[in-house]
Structure formats: structure tokens, C-alpha cells
PDB file of C-alpha atoms in Angstrom:
ATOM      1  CA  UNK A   1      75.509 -59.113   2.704  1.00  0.00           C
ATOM      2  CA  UNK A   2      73.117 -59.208   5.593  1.00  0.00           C
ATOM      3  CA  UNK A   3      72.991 -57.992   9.298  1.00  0.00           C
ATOM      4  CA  UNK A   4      74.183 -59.553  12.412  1.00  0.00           C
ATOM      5  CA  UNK A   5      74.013 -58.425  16.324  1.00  0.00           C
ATOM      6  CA  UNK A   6      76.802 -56.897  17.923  1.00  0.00           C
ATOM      7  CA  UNK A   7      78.753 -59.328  19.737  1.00  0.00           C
ATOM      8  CA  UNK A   8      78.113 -62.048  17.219  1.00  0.00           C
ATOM      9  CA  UNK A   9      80.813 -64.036  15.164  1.00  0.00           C
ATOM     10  CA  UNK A  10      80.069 -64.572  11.478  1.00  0.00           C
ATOM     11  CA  UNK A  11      81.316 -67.395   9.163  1.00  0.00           C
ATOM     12  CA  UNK A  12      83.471 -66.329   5.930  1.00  0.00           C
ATOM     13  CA  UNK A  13      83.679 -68.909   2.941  1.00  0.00           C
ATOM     14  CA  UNK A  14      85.408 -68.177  -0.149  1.00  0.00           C
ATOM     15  CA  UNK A  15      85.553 -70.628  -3.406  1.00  0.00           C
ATOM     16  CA  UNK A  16      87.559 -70.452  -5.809  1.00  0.00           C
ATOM     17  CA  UNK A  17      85.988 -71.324  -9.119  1.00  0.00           C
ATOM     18  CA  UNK A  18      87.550 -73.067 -10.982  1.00  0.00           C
ATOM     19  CA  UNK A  19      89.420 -75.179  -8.639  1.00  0.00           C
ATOM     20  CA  UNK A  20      90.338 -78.177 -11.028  1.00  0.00           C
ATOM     21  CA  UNK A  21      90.736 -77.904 -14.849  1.00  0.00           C
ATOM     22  CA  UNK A  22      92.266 -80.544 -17.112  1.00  0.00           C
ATOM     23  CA  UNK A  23      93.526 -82.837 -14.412  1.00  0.00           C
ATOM     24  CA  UNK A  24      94.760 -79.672 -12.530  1.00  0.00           C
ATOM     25  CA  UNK A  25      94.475 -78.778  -9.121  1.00  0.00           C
ATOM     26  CA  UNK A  26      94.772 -74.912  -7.881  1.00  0.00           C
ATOM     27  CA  UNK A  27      97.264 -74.630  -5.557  1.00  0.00           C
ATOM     28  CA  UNK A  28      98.357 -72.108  -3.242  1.00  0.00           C
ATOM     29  CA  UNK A  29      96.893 -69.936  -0.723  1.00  0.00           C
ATOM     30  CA  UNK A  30      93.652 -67.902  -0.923  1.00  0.00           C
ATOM     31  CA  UNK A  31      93.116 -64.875   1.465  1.00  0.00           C
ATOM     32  CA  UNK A  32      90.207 -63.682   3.312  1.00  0.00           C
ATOM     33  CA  UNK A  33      90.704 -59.622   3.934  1.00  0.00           C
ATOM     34  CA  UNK A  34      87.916 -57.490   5.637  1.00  0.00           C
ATOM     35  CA  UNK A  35      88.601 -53.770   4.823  1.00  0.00           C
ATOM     36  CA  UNK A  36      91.364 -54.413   3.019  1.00  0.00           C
ATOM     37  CA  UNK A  37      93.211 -56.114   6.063  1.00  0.00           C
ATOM     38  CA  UNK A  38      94.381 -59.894   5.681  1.00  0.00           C
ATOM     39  CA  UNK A  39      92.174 -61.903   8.429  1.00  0.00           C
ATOM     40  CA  UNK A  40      92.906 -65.002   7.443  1.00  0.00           C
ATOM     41  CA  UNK A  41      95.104 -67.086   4.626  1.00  0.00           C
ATOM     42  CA  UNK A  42      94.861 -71.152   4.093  1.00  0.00           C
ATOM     43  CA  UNK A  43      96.379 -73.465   1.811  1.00  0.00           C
ATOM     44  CA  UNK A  44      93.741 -73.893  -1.050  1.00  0.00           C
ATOM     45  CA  UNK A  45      92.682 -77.680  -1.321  1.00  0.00           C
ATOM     46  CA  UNK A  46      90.698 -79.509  -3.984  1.00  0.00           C
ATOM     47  CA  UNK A  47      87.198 -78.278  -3.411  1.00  0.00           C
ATOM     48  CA  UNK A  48      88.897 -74.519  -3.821  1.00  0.00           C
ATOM     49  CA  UNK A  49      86.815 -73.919  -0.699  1.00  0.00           C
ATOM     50  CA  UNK A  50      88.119 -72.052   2.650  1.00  0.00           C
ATOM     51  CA  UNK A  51      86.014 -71.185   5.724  1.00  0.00           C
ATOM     52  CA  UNK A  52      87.206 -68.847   8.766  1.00  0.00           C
ATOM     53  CA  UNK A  53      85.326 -67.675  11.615  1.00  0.00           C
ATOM     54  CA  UNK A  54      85.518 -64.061  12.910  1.00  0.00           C
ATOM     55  CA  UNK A  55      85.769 -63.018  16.544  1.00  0.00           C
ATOM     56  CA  UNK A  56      82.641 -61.410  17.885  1.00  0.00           C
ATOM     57  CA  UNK A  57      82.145 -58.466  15.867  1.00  0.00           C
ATOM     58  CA  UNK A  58      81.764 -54.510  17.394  1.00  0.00           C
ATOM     59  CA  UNK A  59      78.694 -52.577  15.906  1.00  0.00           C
ATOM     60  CA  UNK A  60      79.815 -50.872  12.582  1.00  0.00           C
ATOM     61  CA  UNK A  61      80.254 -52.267   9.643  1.00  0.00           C
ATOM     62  CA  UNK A  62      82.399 -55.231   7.463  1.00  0.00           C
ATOM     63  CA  UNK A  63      83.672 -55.437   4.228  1.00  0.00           C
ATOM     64  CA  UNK A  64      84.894 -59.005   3.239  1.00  0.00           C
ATOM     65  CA  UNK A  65      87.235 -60.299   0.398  1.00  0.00           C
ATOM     66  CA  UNK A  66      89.203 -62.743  -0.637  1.00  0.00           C
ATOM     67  CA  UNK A  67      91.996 -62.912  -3.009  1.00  0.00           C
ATOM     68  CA  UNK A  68      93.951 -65.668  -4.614  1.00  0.00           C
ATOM     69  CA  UNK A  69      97.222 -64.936  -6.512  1.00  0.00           C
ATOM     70  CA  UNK A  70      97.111 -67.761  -9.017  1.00  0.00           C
ATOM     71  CA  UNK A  71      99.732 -70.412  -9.529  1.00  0.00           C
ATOM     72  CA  UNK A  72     101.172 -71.765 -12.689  1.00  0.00           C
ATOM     73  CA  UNK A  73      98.135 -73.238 -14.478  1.00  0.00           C
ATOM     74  CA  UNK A  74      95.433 -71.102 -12.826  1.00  0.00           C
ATOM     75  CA  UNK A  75      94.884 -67.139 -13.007  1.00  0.00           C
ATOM     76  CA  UNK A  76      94.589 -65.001 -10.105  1.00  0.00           C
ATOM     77  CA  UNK A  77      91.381 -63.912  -8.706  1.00  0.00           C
ATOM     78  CA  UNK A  78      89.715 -61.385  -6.337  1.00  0.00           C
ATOM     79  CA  UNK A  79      86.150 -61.896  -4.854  1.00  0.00           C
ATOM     80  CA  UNK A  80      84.099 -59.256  -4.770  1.00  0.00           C
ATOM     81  CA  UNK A  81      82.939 -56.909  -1.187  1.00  0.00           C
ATOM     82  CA  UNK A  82      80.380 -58.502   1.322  1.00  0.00           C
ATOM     83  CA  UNK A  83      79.366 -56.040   3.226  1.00  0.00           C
ATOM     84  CA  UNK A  84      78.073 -56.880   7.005  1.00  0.00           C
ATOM     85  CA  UNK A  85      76.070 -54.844   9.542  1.00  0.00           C
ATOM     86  CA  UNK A  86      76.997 -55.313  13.252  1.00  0.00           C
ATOM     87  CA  UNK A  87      74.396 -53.784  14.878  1.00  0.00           C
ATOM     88  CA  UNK A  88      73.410 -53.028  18.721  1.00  0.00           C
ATOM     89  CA  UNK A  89      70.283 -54.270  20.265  1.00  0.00           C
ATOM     90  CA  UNK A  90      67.731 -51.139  21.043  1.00  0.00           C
ATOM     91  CA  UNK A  91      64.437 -51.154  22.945  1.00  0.00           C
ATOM     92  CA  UNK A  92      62.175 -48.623  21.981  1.00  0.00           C
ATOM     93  CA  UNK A  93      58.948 -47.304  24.329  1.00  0.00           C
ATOM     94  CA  UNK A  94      56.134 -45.606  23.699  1.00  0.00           C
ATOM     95  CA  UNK A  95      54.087 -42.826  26.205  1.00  0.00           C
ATOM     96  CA  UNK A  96      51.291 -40.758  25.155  1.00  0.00           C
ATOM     97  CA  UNK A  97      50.103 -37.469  26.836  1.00  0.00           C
ATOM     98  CA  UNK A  98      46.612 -39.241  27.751  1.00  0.00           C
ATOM     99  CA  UNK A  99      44.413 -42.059  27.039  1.00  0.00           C
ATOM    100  CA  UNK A 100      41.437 -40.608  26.103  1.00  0.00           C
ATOM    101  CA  UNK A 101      40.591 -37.114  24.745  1.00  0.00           C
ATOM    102  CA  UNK A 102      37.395 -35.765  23.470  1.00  0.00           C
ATOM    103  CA  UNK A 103      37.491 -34.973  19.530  1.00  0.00           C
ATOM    104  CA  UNK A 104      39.707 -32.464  18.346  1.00  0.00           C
ATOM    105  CA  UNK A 105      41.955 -32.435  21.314  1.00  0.00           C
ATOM    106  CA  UNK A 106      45.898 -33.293  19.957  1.00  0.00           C
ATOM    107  CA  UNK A 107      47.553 -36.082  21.849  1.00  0.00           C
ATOM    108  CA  UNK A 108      51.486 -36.380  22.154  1.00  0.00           C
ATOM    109  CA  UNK A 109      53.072 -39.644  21.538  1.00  0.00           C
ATOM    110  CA  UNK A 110      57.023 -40.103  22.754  1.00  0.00           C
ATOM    111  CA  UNK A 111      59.095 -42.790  22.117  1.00  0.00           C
ATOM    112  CA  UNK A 112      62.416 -43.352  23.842  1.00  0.00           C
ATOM    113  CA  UNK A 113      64.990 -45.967  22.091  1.00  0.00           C
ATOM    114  CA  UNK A 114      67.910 -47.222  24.312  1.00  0.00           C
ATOM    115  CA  UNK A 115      70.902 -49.392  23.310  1.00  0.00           C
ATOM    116  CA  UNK A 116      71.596 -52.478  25.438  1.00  0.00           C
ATOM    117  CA  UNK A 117      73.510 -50.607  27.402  1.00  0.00           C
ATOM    118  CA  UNK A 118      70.806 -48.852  28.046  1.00  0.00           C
ATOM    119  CA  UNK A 119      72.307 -45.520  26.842  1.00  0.00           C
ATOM    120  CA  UNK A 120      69.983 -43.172  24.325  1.00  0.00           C
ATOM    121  CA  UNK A 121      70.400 -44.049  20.891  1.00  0.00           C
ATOM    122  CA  UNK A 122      70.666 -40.303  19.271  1.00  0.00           C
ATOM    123  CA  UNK A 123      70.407 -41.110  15.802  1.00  0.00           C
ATOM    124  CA  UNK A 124      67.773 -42.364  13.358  1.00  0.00           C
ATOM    125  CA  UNK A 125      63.695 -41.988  12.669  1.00  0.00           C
ATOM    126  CA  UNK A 126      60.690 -43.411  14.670  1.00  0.00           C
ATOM    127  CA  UNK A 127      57.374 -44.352  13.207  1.00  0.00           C
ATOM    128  CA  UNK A 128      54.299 -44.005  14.916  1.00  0.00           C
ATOM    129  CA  UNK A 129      52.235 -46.579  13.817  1.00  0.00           C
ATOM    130  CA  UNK A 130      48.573 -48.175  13.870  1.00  0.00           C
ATOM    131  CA  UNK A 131      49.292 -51.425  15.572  1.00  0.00           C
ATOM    132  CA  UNK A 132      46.572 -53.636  13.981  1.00  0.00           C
ATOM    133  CA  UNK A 133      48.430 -53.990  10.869  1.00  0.00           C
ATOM    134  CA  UNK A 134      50.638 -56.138   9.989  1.00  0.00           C
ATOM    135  CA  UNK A 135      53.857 -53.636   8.719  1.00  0.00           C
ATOM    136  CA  UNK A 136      54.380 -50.474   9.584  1.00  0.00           C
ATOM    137  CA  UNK A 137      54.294 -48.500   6.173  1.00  0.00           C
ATOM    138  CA  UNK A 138      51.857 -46.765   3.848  1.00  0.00           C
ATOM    139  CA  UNK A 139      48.680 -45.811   5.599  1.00  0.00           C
ATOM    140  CA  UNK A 140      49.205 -47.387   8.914  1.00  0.00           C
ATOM    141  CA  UNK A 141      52.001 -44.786   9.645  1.00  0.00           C
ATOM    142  CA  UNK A 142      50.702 -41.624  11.635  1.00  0.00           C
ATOM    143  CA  UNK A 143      53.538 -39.617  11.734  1.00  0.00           C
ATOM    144  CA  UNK A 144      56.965 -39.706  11.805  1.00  0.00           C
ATOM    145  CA  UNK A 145      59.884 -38.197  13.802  1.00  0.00           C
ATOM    146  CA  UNK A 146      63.835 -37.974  14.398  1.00  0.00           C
ATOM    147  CA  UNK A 147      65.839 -38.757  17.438  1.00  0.00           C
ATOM    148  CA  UNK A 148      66.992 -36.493  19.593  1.00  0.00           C
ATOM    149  CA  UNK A 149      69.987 -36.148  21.503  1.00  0.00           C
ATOM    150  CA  UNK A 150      68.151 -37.443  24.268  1.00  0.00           C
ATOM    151  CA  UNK A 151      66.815 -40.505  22.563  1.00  0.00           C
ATOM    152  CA  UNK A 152      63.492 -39.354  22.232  1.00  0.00           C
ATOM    153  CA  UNK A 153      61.297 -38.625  19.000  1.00  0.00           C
ATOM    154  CA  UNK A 154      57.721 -37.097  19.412  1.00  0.00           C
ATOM    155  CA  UNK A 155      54.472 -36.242  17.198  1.00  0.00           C
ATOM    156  CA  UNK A 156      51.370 -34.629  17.759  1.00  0.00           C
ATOM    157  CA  UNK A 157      48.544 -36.357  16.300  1.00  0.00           C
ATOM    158  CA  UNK A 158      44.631 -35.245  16.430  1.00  0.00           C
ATOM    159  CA  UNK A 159      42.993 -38.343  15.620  1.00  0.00           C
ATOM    160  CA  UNK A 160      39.188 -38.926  14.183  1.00  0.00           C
ATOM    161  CA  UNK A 161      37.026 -40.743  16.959  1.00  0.00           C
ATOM    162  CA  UNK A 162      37.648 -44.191  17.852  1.00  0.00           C
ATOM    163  CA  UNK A 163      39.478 -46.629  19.136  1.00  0.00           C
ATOM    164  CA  UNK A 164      43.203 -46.808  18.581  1.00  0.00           C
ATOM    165  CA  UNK A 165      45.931 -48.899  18.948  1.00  0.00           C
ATOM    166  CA  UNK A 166      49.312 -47.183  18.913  1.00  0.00           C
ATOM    167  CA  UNK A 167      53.009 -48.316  18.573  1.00  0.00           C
ATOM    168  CA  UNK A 168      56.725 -46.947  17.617  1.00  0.00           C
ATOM    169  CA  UNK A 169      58.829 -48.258  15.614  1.00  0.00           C
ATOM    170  CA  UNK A 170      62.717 -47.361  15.276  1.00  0.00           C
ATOM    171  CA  UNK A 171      63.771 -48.034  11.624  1.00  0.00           C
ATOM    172  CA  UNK A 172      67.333 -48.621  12.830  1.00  0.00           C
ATOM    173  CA  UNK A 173      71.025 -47.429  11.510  1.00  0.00           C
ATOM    174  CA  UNK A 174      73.897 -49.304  10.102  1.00  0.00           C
ATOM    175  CA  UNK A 175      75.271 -49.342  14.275  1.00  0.00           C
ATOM    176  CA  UNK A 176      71.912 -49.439  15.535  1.00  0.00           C
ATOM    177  CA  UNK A 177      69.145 -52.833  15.321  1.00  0.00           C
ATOM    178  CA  UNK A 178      65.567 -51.775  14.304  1.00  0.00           C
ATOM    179  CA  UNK A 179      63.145 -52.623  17.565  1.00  0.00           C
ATOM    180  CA  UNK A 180      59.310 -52.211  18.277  1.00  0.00           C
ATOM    181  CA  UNK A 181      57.356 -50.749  21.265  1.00  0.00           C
ATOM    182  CA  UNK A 182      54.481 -53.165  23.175  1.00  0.00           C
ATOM    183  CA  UNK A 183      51.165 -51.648  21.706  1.00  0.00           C
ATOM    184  CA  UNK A 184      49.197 -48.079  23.630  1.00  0.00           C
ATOM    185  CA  UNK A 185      45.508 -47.670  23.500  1.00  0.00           C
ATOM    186  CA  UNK A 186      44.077 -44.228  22.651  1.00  0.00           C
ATOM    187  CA  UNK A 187      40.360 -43.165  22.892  1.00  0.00           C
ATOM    188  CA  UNK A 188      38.509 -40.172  21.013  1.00  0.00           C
ATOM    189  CA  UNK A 189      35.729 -39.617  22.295  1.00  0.00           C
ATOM    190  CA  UNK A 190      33.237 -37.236  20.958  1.00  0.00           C
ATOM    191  CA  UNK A 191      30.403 -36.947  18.116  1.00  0.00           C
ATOM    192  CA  UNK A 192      31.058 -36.903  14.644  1.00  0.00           C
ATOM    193  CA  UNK A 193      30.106 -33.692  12.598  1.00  0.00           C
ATOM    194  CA  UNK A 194      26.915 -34.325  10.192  1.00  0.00           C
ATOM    195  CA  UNK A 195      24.673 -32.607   7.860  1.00  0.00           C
ATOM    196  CA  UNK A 196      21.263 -33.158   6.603  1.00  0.00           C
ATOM    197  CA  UNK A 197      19.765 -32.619   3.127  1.00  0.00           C
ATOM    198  CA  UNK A 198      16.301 -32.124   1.871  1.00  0.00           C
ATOM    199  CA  UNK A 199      14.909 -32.825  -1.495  1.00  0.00           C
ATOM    200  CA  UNK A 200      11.532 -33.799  -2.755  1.00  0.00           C
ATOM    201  CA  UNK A 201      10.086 -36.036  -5.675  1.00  0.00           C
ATOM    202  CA  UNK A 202       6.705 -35.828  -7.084  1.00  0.00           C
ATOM    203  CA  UNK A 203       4.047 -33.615  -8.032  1.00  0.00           C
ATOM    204  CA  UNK A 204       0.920 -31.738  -5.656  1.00  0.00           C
ATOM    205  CA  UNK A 205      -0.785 -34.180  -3.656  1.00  0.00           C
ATOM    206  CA  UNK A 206       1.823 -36.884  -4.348  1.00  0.00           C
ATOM    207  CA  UNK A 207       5.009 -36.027  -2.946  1.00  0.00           C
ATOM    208  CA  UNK A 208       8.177 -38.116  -1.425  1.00  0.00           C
ATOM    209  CA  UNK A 209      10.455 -36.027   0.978  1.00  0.00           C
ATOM    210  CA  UNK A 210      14.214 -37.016   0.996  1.00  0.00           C
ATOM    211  CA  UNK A 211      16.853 -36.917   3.581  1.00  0.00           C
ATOM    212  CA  UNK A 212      20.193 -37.243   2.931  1.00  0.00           C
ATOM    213  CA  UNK A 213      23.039 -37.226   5.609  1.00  0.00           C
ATOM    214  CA  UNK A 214      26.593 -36.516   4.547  1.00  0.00           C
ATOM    215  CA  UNK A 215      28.714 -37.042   7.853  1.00  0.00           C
ATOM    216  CA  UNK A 216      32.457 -37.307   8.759  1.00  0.00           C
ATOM    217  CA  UNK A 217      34.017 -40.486  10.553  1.00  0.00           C
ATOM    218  CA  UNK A 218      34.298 -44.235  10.403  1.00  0.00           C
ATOM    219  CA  UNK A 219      30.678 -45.349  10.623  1.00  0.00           C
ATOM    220  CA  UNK A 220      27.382 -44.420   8.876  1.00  0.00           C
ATOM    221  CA  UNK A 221      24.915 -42.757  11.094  1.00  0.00           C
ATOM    222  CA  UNK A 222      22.528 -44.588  12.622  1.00  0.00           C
ATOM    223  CA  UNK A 223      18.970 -43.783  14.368  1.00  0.00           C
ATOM    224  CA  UNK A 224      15.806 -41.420  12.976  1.00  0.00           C
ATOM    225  CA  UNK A 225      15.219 -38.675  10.649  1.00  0.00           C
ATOM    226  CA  UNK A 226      12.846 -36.078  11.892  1.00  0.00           C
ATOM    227  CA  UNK A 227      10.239 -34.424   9.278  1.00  0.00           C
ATOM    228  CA  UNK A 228       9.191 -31.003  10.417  1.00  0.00           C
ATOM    229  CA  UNK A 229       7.116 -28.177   8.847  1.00  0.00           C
ATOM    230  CA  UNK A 230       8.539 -24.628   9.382  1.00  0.00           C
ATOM    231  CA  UNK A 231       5.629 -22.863   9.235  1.00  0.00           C
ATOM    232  CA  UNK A 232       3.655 -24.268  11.533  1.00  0.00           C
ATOM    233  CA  UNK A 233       6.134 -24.230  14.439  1.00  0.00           C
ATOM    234  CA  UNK A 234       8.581 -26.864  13.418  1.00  0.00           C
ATOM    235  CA  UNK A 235       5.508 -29.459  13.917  1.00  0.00           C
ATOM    236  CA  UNK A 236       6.543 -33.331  13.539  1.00  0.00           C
ATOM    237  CA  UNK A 237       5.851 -34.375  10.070  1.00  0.00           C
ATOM    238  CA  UNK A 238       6.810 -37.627  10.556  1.00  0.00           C
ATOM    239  CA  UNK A 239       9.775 -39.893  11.120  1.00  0.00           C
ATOM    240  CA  UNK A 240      11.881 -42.227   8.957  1.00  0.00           C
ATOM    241  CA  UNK A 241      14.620 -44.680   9.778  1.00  0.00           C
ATOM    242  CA  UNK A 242      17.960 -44.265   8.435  1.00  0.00           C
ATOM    243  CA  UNK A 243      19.194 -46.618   5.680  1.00  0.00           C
ATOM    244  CA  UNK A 244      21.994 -48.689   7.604  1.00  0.00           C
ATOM    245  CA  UNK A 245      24.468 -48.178   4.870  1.00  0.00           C
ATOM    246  CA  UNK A 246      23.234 -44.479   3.314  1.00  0.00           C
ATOM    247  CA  UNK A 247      22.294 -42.994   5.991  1.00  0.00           C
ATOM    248  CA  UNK A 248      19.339 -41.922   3.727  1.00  0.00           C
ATOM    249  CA  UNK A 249      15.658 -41.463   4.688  1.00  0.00           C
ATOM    250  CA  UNK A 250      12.280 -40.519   3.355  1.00  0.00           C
ATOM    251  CA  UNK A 251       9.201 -40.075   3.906  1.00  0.00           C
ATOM    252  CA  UNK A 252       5.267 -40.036   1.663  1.00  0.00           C
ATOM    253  CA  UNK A 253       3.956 -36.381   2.240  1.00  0.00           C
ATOM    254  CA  UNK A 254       1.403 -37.190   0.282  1.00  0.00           C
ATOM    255  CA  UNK A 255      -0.195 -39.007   3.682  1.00  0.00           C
ATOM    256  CA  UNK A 256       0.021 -35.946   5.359  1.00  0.00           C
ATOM    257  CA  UNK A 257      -3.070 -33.047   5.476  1.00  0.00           C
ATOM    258  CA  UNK A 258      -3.536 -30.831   2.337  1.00  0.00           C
ATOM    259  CA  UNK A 259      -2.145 -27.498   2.156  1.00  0.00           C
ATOM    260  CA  UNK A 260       0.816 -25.860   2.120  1.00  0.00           C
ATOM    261  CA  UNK A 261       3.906 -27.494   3.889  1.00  0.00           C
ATOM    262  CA  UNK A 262       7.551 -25.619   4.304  1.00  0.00           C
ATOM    263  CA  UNK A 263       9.931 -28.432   5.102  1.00  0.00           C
ATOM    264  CA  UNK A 264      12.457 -28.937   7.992  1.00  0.00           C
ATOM    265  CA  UNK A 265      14.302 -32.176   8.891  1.00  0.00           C
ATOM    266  CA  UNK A 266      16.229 -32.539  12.131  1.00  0.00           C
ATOM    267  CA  UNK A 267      18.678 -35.654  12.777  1.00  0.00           C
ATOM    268  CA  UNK A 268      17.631 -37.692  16.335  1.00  0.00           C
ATOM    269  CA  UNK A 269      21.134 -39.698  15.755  1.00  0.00           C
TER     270      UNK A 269
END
């Protein structure tokens, strides 16, 4: 079983097993059908072996057999089906509605699948895939889609912020080869969406403040934390790097003037 282009020949062998037993030798002829039709018939010989080429096959599919009636010292026999796919070469491209967007902005990716005729293939699914990788499955598929009767599938994606490369895939039908499109950039642009939390450690006169970010996107934030006391106008406290893979932050209050403090952090990013 396997697939094969459209337009392609394909070799049939059939072997008859058995084919000598006791100092016999099968004899007769052994039949090659595809669908039930008789495509070819030869004269069985000592290796029990017979080979026939097809003509160049039309997409759709092909269900060979073969079939040998037996003789006097040697049973008959059938084979059983295999099944080949003649499929037509497709082409598949992919367009999105822009480039480059700013976060939360949804971007429309089409892909158009022609035959080699260059006619639309109606049937079937697309995949819209993350190009880096090396198979289209799992979590590198984005979305999927069906084929319309104008060849075209579409999704809508909104995408995180980044840098994306993009591609469609057709999976292909039994008349119909699977094909890929050349690889689309896509840009998000924007900033990601963060929070900041305060704690403290310690006791009076000997206290650690604690910033935590939680954040949403592909990278830990990066850049200063921002110390602040409330009641005295928001008034710089001091300032603290982030931890590179935290994105945590403190800072000794104990260095700063006695008295009261109400705390405030701010993010510089």
C-alpha cells in the first residue's frame, strides 16, 4: 500500500508461495486484477514470481490482486488487496491580512491550494502552522480550517507579542497530494501586561521590602523596581534591579530614615 503521483506507472509483483514442493513445479497462470478487473495474466515459472507494469495511473484510487487457480499438485490461491493512492500535485499559498499589528489586534491568515492544473482543490483541511518546527502537529499548529469551494481556508489568530514565522499546510485527500506554503513573517508589537507585588520581611528597624512581578509573555521582565513611600508623596525609596530570571527585587528599608513608611513600588521596565 503506499501513494504515488498522478500520472505515474506502478510495478505489480505477485509470488506464489509455494512454487516448488517435492520435486514439483506450479504450473499454470497467475492473474493480476485491480478492482476486481483482470490486468494482466502470465504463465507461472519456477520462481512463482510475475511482474507487470501499469499505465500511468489517474488520481483515485487502486486495489490490486492476484489469483492463481491451482493445478494438479498445488492448491489455488488469492493474494490479498493492495491498495494505491494516485494522487494530484497541489501548491498551497499563504497571505496574511498584515505584517505587523500591535497586541491584541487579530490577523487573518488565507491559504489557497491549487491542483497542477491549477484549478482550486475544494476539498480537505489546512493547518496553520509555526514554521520553526520541524512537523506540523501538536503545539506548533495555530489553527485549523476547511476548504472552500473556492480553494481557500482561513483563521483568525490574535497572537502574544513576538516574532512569528507562519506557514499552511494542506493535509491532502486520497485524489489530492499533501503540499506546504514558503514560510510568512508576522510581528506583534506591543507591551506585555505586568503586575507588581509587595511584601516585607523583618521586624522595626530591620526590614527587607519585596517585589515580585507576575507578567504575561515569552520573556521575564527586565530593568528597575521603583521603591516609593505613599505618604510622603510617592517619594523614591530606592531602586532595585530585577532578578534576570524572577523578575524579583528587593530592597533593605532598614537603611532608610526612621519613622513611619507606607510602601509603593512602581515598575521602570
Amino acid at each position: 500500500s503506499g501513494n504515488v503521483q498522478a500520472g505515474q506507472s506502478v510495478q505489480v509483483t505477485a509470488v506464489l508461495t509455494p512454487a516448488t514442493f517435492s520435486g514439483n513445479t506450479a504450473s499454470g497462470i497467475l492473474s493480476i486484477y485491480d478492482n476486481g478487473t483482470v490486468i494482466d495474466a502470465q504463465a507461472i515459472g519456477a520462481s512463482g514470481q510475475v511482474t507487470f507494469t501499469t499505465a500511468a495511473l489517474s488520481a483515485g484510487s487502486y486495489s490490486f490482486t492476484a489469483s492463481y487457480p491451482g493445478d494438479s499438485n498445488f492448491a489455488p490461491a488469492s493474494s490479498g488487496d493492495e491498495v494505491v493512492w494516485a494522487t494530484s500535485k497541489t501548491t498551497t499559498t499563504l497571505a496574511a491580512s498584515a505584517s505587523s499589528v500591535t497586541t491584541g489586534t487579530a490577523v487573518s491568515l488565507t491559504a489557497t491550494v491549487k491542483d497542477l492544473n491549477n484549478a482550486p482543490v475544494t476539498g480537505g483541511q489546512v493547518k496553520f502552522c509555526d514554521a520553526s518546527s520541524a512537523y506540523c502537529e501538536d503545539t506548533a499548529i495555530f489553527g485549523t480550517a476547511q476548504l472552500t469551494a473556492a480553494g481557500t481556508a482561513s483563521v483568525n489568530l490574535q497572537l502574544g507579542i513576538g516574532s512569528y514565522n507562519l506557514k499552511a499546510v494542506f493535509v491532502g485527500t486520497s485524489t489530492d497530494s499533501t503540499s506546504t506554503s514558503s514560510a510568512q513573517s508576522e510581528t506583534v508589537n506591543g507591551n506585555y501586561s505586568t503586575g507588581v507585588g509587595l511584601t516585607d520581611t523583618g521586624s522595626v528597624g530591620n526590614y527587607t521590602l519585596n517585589a515580585m512581578m507576575a507578567w504575561y509573555g515569552k520573556s521575564v521582565p527586565s530593568g528597575t523596581v521603583t521603591f516609593e513611600d505613599t505618604s510622603n508623596g510617592n517619594a523614591t525609596v530606592a531602586t532595585a534591579t530585577l532578578n534576570a530570571t524572577k523578575a524579583f527585587a528587593y530592597f533593605a528599608a532598614s537603611s532608610y530614615a526612621s519613622g513611619s513608611l507606607s510602601r509603593g513600588v512602581a515598575w521602570g521596565g
